């Protein structure tokens, strides 16, 4: 009867009874096809073990490019993922690792400010990370509220600490933490240098506005506007510290107003953007309004953005621009301002916050 068994059990009480009756155990493993054996021997089990020890299979890094940038110099960092595996690592939300760095900041200027989970940097230009290769991307960090802080305190050192979580996941309580394949990177820091606002330095920057080398000119526009805004806030008792040096607001305002009449459209745009950190006197305000008629769409765009600080007093002019400007981007900028002021009639007018409030 034993010889008639088509399939013998491999384990359990049935197997034990068969062995008692003299049914011999198999003496070797079943034969394996050569091609299957080759595939099995070549298979890298790291693809199955990466979850247990992801640090063995890839490295991640965030590197601050300049730990002590000057005023008007962008805060730049490089983000990278390096494979140490012998197999391709699929990237993305549906891959082995999600190539996302979530950044939180602590900025110490006139006071300490925290910006948890402010924004993310994603290295998503490739679907796979080949064995031994690195993907890398450079990003600017001083955006949004950090850009505002960088501009507001030129004569105050600004120290910024950056905490990055790679491949983050959100918890039930709303906190962010590394996922199973993620990790928290070592914190990094940078310190924005103090601007030299002594007379000779400011005079040199004013002279450089006439420079034929645009990068020097554009940096001076930004720094002078920062010094102007800082001095204005100090005179209005809106600073918690006294600037190291006093600057002539009239002299700087006149110089920046001259840039608003420049033949260079880029000089006008740079000045309109820089003046976001300062208040305008009547002649400069008129020069900004004149930029609404400029032939270059980016000049008009920057002028609308700056004039929108007036609030609803700019509403009628914004409505005309939203309908009649020749460029769609400028029209959309004006419409965005109008939407900000739109509210149901039953709601009271909102209390506007000061334009220089970085909190």
Short mmCIF file of C-alpha atoms in Angstrom, two decimals:
data_model
loop_
_atom_site.label_atom_id
_atom_site.label_comp_id
_atom_site.label_asym_id
_atom_site.label_seq_id
_atom_site.Cartn_x
_atom_site.Cartn_y
_atom_site.Cartn_z
CA UNK A 1 0.00 0.00 0.00
CA UNK A 2 2.82 2.40 0.80
CA UNK A 3 4.10 2.05 -2.75
CA UNK A 4 0.73 3.17 -4.05
CA UNK A 5 0.88 6.57 -2.28
CA UNK A 6 0.86 9.34 -4.85
CA UNK A 7 1.84 12.04 -2.35
CA UNK A 8 3.40 11.33 1.02
CA UNK A 9 2.96 13.83 3.88
CA UNK A 10 6.11 15.74 4.86
CA UNK A 11 5.33 16.37 8.53
CA UNK A 12 2.89 15.72 11.33
CA UNK A 13 1.46 12.54 12.84
CA UNK A 14 0.83 11.06 9.40
CA UNK A 15 4.53 11.32 8.62
CA UNK A 16 5.44 9.69 11.93
CA UNK A 17 3.11 6.73 11.29
CA UNK A 18 4.61 6.19 7.85
CA UNK A 19 8.11 6.10 9.32
CA UNK A 20 6.98 3.52 11.94
CA UNK A 21 5.75 1.34 9.07
CA UNK A 22 9.14 1.55 7.42
CA UNK A 23 8.57 4.35 4.86
CA UNK A 24 12.06 5.79 4.36
CA UNK A 25 12.81 9.50 4.69
CA UNK A 26 13.93 11.25 1.52
CA UNK A 27 17.72 11.20 1.27
CA UNK A 28 18.17 14.39 -0.83
CA UNK A 29 16.48 17.65 -1.77
CA UNK A 30 14.28 17.65 -4.84
CA UNK A 31 16.10 18.44 -8.04
CA UNK A 32 16.17 22.17 -8.95
CA UNK A 33 16.27 23.44 -12.50
CA UNK A 34 19.67 25.07 -13.25
CA UNK A 35 18.17 28.38 -14.30
CA UNK A 36 16.20 28.63 -11.04
CA UNK A 37 19.28 27.72 -9.03
CA UNK A 38 21.24 30.45 -10.83
CA UNK A 39 18.59 33.05 -10.09
CA UNK A 40 18.41 32.08 -6.43
CA UNK A 41 22.18 32.20 -5.95
CA UNK A 42 22.42 35.62 -7.62
CA UNK A 43 19.52 37.14 -5.67
CA UNK A 44 20.67 39.86 -3.24
CA UNK A 45 18.77 39.37 -0.01
CA UNK A 46 19.44 43.02 0.84
CA UNK A 47 16.24 43.88 -0.99
CA UNK A 48 14.43 41.95 1.75
CA UNK A 49 16.65 43.10 4.62
CA UNK A 50 16.83 46.84 3.88
CA UNK A 51 13.87 47.57 6.13
CA UNK A 52 15.68 46.12 9.15
CA UNK A 53 18.83 48.24 8.64
CA UNK A 54 18.29 50.93 5.98
CA UNK A 55 21.51 52.76 6.95
CA UNK A 56 23.49 49.80 5.52
CA UNK A 57 22.04 50.36 2.07
CA UNK A 58 21.91 54.14 1.57
CA UNK A 59 23.17 57.42 3.03
CA UNK A 60 21.39 60.78 3.09
CA UNK A 61 22.88 64.20 3.74
CA UNK A 62 22.09 67.90 4.01
CA UNK A 63 25.07 70.22 3.58
CA UNK A 64 24.93 73.99 4.18
CA UNK A 65 26.93 75.61 1.38
CA UNK A 66 27.88 78.75 3.32
CA UNK A 67 27.52 78.77 7.10
CA UNK A 68 28.04 82.54 7.38
CA UNK A 69 26.33 84.24 4.42
CA UNK A 70 26.37 87.99 3.90
CA UNK A 71 23.20 90.04 3.71
CA UNK A 72 21.43 89.59 0.36
CA UNK A 73 23.31 86.31 -0.15
CA UNK A 74 20.95 83.33 -0.48
CA UNK A 75 21.04 80.57 2.11
CA UNK A 76 21.80 77.49 0.07
CA UNK A 77 21.96 73.82 0.99
CA UNK A 78 22.65 70.62 -0.94
CA UNK A 79 20.57 67.49 -0.34
CA UNK A 80 21.75 64.06 -1.43
CA UNK A 81 20.95 60.34 -1.34
CA UNK A 82 23.77 57.85 -1.97
CA UNK A 83 23.21 54.16 -2.61
CA UNK A 84 25.38 51.56 -0.86
CA UNK A 85 23.24 48.71 -2.14
CA UNK A 86 24.01 46.23 -4.93
CA UNK A 87 20.48 46.52 -6.30
CA UNK A 88 18.46 49.48 -7.68
CA UNK A 89 16.44 51.25 -4.97
CA UNK A 90 12.96 52.32 -6.14
CA UNK A 91 12.17 55.92 -5.17
CA UNK A 92 8.86 57.62 -4.48
CA UNK A 93 5.85 57.31 -2.21
CA UNK A 94 5.28 53.83 -3.65
CA UNK A 95 8.98 52.82 -3.65
CA UNK A 96 11.39 51.55 -1.02
CA UNK A 97 12.24 55.09 0.10
CA UNK A 98 10.40 58.37 -0.36
CA UNK A 99 13.10 60.94 -1.32
CA UNK A 100 11.69 63.81 0.78
CA UNK A 101 13.50 66.02 3.32
CA UNK A 102 11.12 67.82 5.70
CA UNK A 103 12.74 70.97 7.13
CA UNK A 104 12.10 72.74 10.43
CA UNK A 105 13.82 75.97 11.45
CA UNK A 106 14.63 77.95 14.58
CA UNK A 107 15.66 81.54 13.85
CA UNK A 108 17.28 83.74 16.51
CA UNK A 109 17.28 87.42 15.52
CA UNK A 110 15.59 90.06 17.68
CA UNK A 111 13.91 87.07 19.36
CA UNK A 112 13.59 83.33 18.90
CA UNK A 113 11.12 82.07 16.30
CA UNK A 114 10.25 78.46 15.49
CA UNK A 115 9.02 77.25 12.11
CA UNK A 116 8.26 73.53 12.45
CA UNK A 117 7.80 71.52 9.24
CA UNK A 118 8.08 74.73 7.20
CA UNK A 119 8.63 73.12 3.80
CA UNK A 120 9.93 69.99 2.10
CA UNK A 121 12.68 69.34 -0.43
CA UNK A 122 11.97 66.46 -2.81
CA UNK A 123 14.52 64.66 -4.96
CA UNK A 124 11.98 63.24 -7.39
CA UNK A 125 13.64 63.48 -10.79
CA UNK A 126 14.48 59.78 -10.89
CA UNK A 127 12.40 56.69 -10.23
CA UNK A 128 15.34 54.49 -9.24
CA UNK A 129 18.66 55.01 -7.49
CA UNK A 130 21.19 52.71 -9.23
CA UNK A 131 23.80 50.84 -7.16
CA UNK A 132 26.58 53.10 -5.91
CA UNK A 133 25.16 56.29 -7.41
CA UNK A 134 24.18 59.61 -5.79
CA UNK A 135 21.33 61.98 -6.55
CA UNK A 136 21.82 65.54 -5.40
CA UNK A 137 19.90 68.82 -5.49
CA UNK A 138 20.63 72.37 -4.34
CA UNK A 139 17.90 74.46 -2.79
CA UNK A 140 17.49 77.98 -1.36
CA UNK A 141 16.42 77.98 2.29
CA UNK A 142 15.61 81.64 2.96
CA UNK A 143 12.10 81.63 1.56
CA UNK A 144 8.77 82.69 3.06
CA UNK A 145 9.06 83.90 6.68
CA UNK A 146 12.80 83.17 6.73
CA UNK A 147 13.28 85.61 3.86
CA UNK A 148 11.37 88.24 5.81
CA UNK A 149 13.55 87.70 8.88
CA UNK A 150 16.73 87.84 6.78
CA UNK A 151 15.68 91.26 5.50
CA UNK A 152 14.39 92.83 8.70
CA UNK A 153 17.50 92.79 10.85
CA UNK A 154 20.57 93.74 8.78
CA UNK A 155 22.53 95.04 11.79
CA UNK A 156 21.62 92.07 13.95
CA UNK A 157 23.21 88.64 13.61
CA UNK A 158 20.63 86.07 12.54
CA UNK A 159 21.39 82.51 13.61
CA UNK A 160 19.32 79.75 12.07
CA UNK A 161 19.22 76.10 13.10
CA UNK A 162 17.87 73.59 10.58
CA UNK A 163 16.49 70.17 11.45
CA UNK A 164 15.77 67.76 8.59
CA UNK A 165 13.76 64.54 8.64
CA UNK A 166 14.31 62.25 5.68
CA UNK A 167 11.30 60.22 4.49
CA UNK A 168 8.95 61.67 7.13
CA UNK A 169 5.62 60.31 8.31
CA UNK A 170 2.93 62.09 10.29
CA UNK A 171 1.75 60.61 13.59
CA UNK A 172 -1.80 60.50 14.93
CA UNK A 173 -1.02 63.49 17.18
CA UNK A 174 0.10 65.58 14.20
CA UNK A 175 3.83 65.30 14.85
CA UNK A 176 6.28 64.43 12.10
CA UNK A 177 8.83 61.67 12.63
CA UNK A 178 10.97 59.40 10.41
CA UNK A 179 9.15 56.56 8.69
CA UNK A 180 10.44 52.99 8.84
CA UNK A 181 12.92 53.81 6.06
CA UNK A 182 13.54 57.40 7.22
CA UNK A 183 15.89 59.03 9.65
CA UNK A 184 16.44 62.34 11.47
CA UNK A 185 19.56 64.10 10.20
CA UNK A 186 22.07 65.83 12.42
CA UNK A 187 21.00 69.48 12.91
CA UNK A 188 22.82 72.11 10.85
CA UNK A 189 23.17 75.85 11.41
CA UNK A 190 24.13 79.09 9.71
CA UNK A 191 24.63 82.67 10.85
CA UNK A 192 23.74 85.60 8.61
CA UNK A 193 26.45 88.24 8.99
CA UNK A 194 25.85 91.74 10.29
CA UNK A 195 25.80 94.49 7.66
CA UNK A 196 28.44 97.20 7.99
CA UNK A 197 26.30 100.36 8.09
CA UNK A 198 29.05 102.88 8.83
CA UNK A 199 29.19 105.96 6.63
CA UNK A 200 31.98 104.85 4.31
CA UNK A 201 30.37 101.47 3.72
CA UNK A 202 26.96 102.95 2.94
CA UNK A 203 28.57 105.53 0.62
CA UNK A 204 30.33 102.72 -1.25
CA UNK A 205 27.05 100.89 -1.71
CA UNK A 206 25.35 104.05 -2.95
CA UNK A 207 28.14 104.52 -5.50
CA UNK A 208 27.84 100.89 -6.61
CA UNK A 209 24.25 101.56 -7.69
CA UNK A 210 25.83 103.22 -10.72
CA UNK A 211 28.08 100.20 -11.28
CA UNK A 212 27.93 98.57 -14.69
CA UNK A 213 28.29 95.14 -13.06
CA UNK A 214 24.72 94.06 -12.23
CA UNK A 215 25.46 91.55 -9.39
CA UNK A 216 27.20 94.25 -7.33
CA UNK A 217 24.44 96.72 -8.10
CA UNK A 218 21.67 94.31 -7.16
CA UNK A 219 23.27 93.35 -3.83
CA UNK A 220 23.58 97.04 -2.95
CA UNK A 221 19.92 97.63 -3.78
CA UNK A 222 18.90 94.83 -1.42
CA UNK A 223 21.21 95.85 1.44
CA UNK A 224 20.31 99.55 1.24
CA UNK A 225 16.59 98.73 1.32
CA UNK A 226 17.17 96.51 4.37
CA UNK A 227 19.03 99.29 6.19
CA UNK A 228 16.31 101.75 5.23
CA UNK A 229 13.54 99.55 6.61
CA UNK A 230 15.47 98.80 9.80
CA UNK A 231 16.05 102.49 10.49
CA UNK A 232 12.39 103.28 9.83
CA UNK A 233 11.26 100.61 12.31
CA UNK A 234 13.75 101.86 14.88
CA UNK A 235 12.42 105.41 14.61
CA UNK A 236 8.89 104.02 15.03
CA UNK A 237 10.04 102.11 18.16
CA UNK A 238 9.37 98.76 16.51
CA UNK A 239 12.82 97.30 17.11
CA UNK A 240 13.92 95.55 20.29
CA UNK A 241 17.54 96.61 19.72
CA UNK A 242 19.40 99.74 18.66
CA UNK A 243 21.16 99.47 15.28
CA UNK A 244 24.94 99.72 15.52
CA UNK A 245 25.04 102.66 13.11
CA UNK A 246 22.51 105.24 11.97
CA UNK A 247 21.89 105.69 8.26
CA UNK A 248 20.43 108.58 6.30
CA UNK A 249 16.97 107.44 5.26
CA UNK A 250 16.50 110.40 2.91
CA UNK A 251 19.73 109.66 1.07
CA UNK A 252 18.99 105.97 0.67
CA UNK A 253 15.37 106.59 -0.34
CA UNK A 254 16.46 109.02 -3.05
CA UNK A 255 19.00 106.54 -4.39
CA UNK A 256 16.46 103.70 -4.53
CA UNK A 257 13.93 106.02 -6.15
CA UNK A 258 16.49 106.64 -8.86
CA UNK A 259 16.65 102.89 -9.50
CA UNK A 260 12.89 102.87 -10.02
CA UNK A 261 13.50 105.15 -12.99
CA UNK A 262 16.34 103.06 -14.39
CA UNK A 263 16.43 102.03 -18.04
CA UNK A 264 17.18 98.51 -16.83
CA UNK A 265 13.96 96.61 -16.23
CA UNK A 266 15.81 94.21 -13.92
CA UNK A 267 17.12 97.04 -11.73
CA UNK A 268 13.53 98.24 -11.36
CA UNK A 269 12.30 94.76 -10.47
CA UNK A 270 15.08 94.26 -7.92
CA UNK A 271 14.28 97.60 -6.31
CA UNK A 272 10.54 96.98 -6.20
CA UNK A 273 11.17 93.65 -4.51
CA UNK A 274 13.74 95.06 -2.06
CA UNK A 275 11.35 97.84 -1.01
CA UNK A 276 9.01 95.20 0.41
CA UNK A 277 11.05 95.57 3.62
CA UNK A 278 10.73 99.37 3.84
CA UNK A 279 8.14 102.12 3.90
CA UNK A 280 7.73 104.59 1.02
CA UNK A 281 7.68 108.38 1.06
CA UNK A 282 5.40 110.26 -1.33
CA UNK A 283 7.92 110.71 -4.20
CA UNK A 284 8.96 107.06 -4.05
CA UNK A 285 5.35 105.95 -3.93
CA UNK A 286 4.72 107.95 -7.11
CA UNK A 287 7.74 106.30 -8.75
CA UNK A 288 6.34 102.88 -7.88
CA UNK A 289 2.98 103.80 -9.39
CA UNK A 290 4.74 104.95 -12.54
CA UNK A 291 6.18 101.43 -12.87
CA UNK A 292 2.64 100.18 -13.50
CA UNK A 293 2.98 101.67 -16.99
CA UNK A 294 6.32 100.03 -17.79
CA UNK A 295 6.58 97.92 -20.93
CA UNK A 296 8.05 94.88 -19.18
CA UNK A 297 5.48 92.62 -17.53
CA UNK A 298 7.75 91.73 -14.59
CA UNK A 299 8.15 95.40 -13.63
CA UNK A 300 4.37 95.82 -13.60
CA UNK A 301 3.99 92.54 -11.66
CA UNK A 302 6.46 93.67 -8.96
CA UNK A 303 4.80 97.08 -8.75
CA UNK A 304 1.34 95.53 -8.22
CA UNK A 305 2.76 93.25 -5.53
CA UNK A 306 4.35 96.20 -3.69
CA UNK A 307 1.35 98.51 -4.01
CA UNK A 308 -0.97 95.79 -2.73
CA UNK A 309 0.50 96.47 0.72
CA UNK A 310 -1.80 99.50 0.86
CA UNK A 311 -4.72 97.19 1.38
CA UNK A 312 -8.17 98.07 0.14
CA UNK A 313 -7.18 101.63 -0.81
CA UNK A 314 -5.51 99.98 -3.82
CA UNK A 315 -8.66 98.02 -4.67
CA UNK A 316 -10.02 100.19 -7.47
CA UNK A 317 -6.67 100.40 -9.24
CA UNK A 318 -6.12 96.66 -8.78
CA UNK A 319 -9.52 95.98 -10.35
CA UNK A 320 -8.58 97.98 -13.44
CA UNK A 321 -5.25 96.15 -13.75
CA UNK A 322 -7.01 92.79 -13.34
CA UNK A 323 -9.15 93.60 -16.36
CA UNK A 324 -6.92 95.61 -18.66
CA UNK A 325 -3.25 94.65 -18.25
CA UNK A 326 -1.77 93.09 -21.36
CA UNK A 327 -0.12 90.19 -19.51
CA UNK A 328 -2.04 87.35 -17.86
CA UNK A 329 0.45 87.00 -14.98
CA UNK A 330 0.03 90.65 -13.99
CA UNK A 331 -3.74 90.34 -14.20
CA UNK A 332 -3.62 87.26 -11.95
CA UNK A 333 -1.46 89.10 -9.42
CA UNK A 334 -4.03 91.89 -9.24
CA UNK A 335 -6.88 89.37 -8.92
CA UNK A 336 -5.03 87.63 -6.09
CA UNK A 337 -4.92 90.94 -4.24
CA UNK A 338 -8.63 91.49 -4.85
CA UNK A 339 -9.46 88.02 -3.52
CA UNK A 340 -7.49 88.79 -0.37
CA UNK A 341 -9.74 91.74 0.32
CA UNK A 342 -13.01 90.10 -0.73
CA UNK A 343 -15.33 89.09 2.13
CA UNK A 344 -19.05 88.54 2.69
CA UNK A 345 -20.90 91.74 3.60
CA UNK A 346 -21.88 90.22 6.96
CA UNK A 347 -18.25 89.92 8.03
CA UNK A 348 -16.38 92.86 9.54
CA UNK A 349 -13.26 94.18 7.87
CA UNK A 350 -10.18 92.26 9.01
CA UNK A 351 -7.58 93.94 11.18
CA UNK A 352 -4.50 94.24 9.00
CA UNK A 353 -1.13 93.22 10.41
CA UNK A 354 1.90 95.45 9.98
CA UNK A 355 3.81 94.66 6.79
CA UNK A 356 7.02 94.26 8.80
CA UNK A 357 5.68 91.63 11.21
CA UNK A 358 7.64 88.43 10.63
CA UNK A 359 5.92 86.33 13.29
#
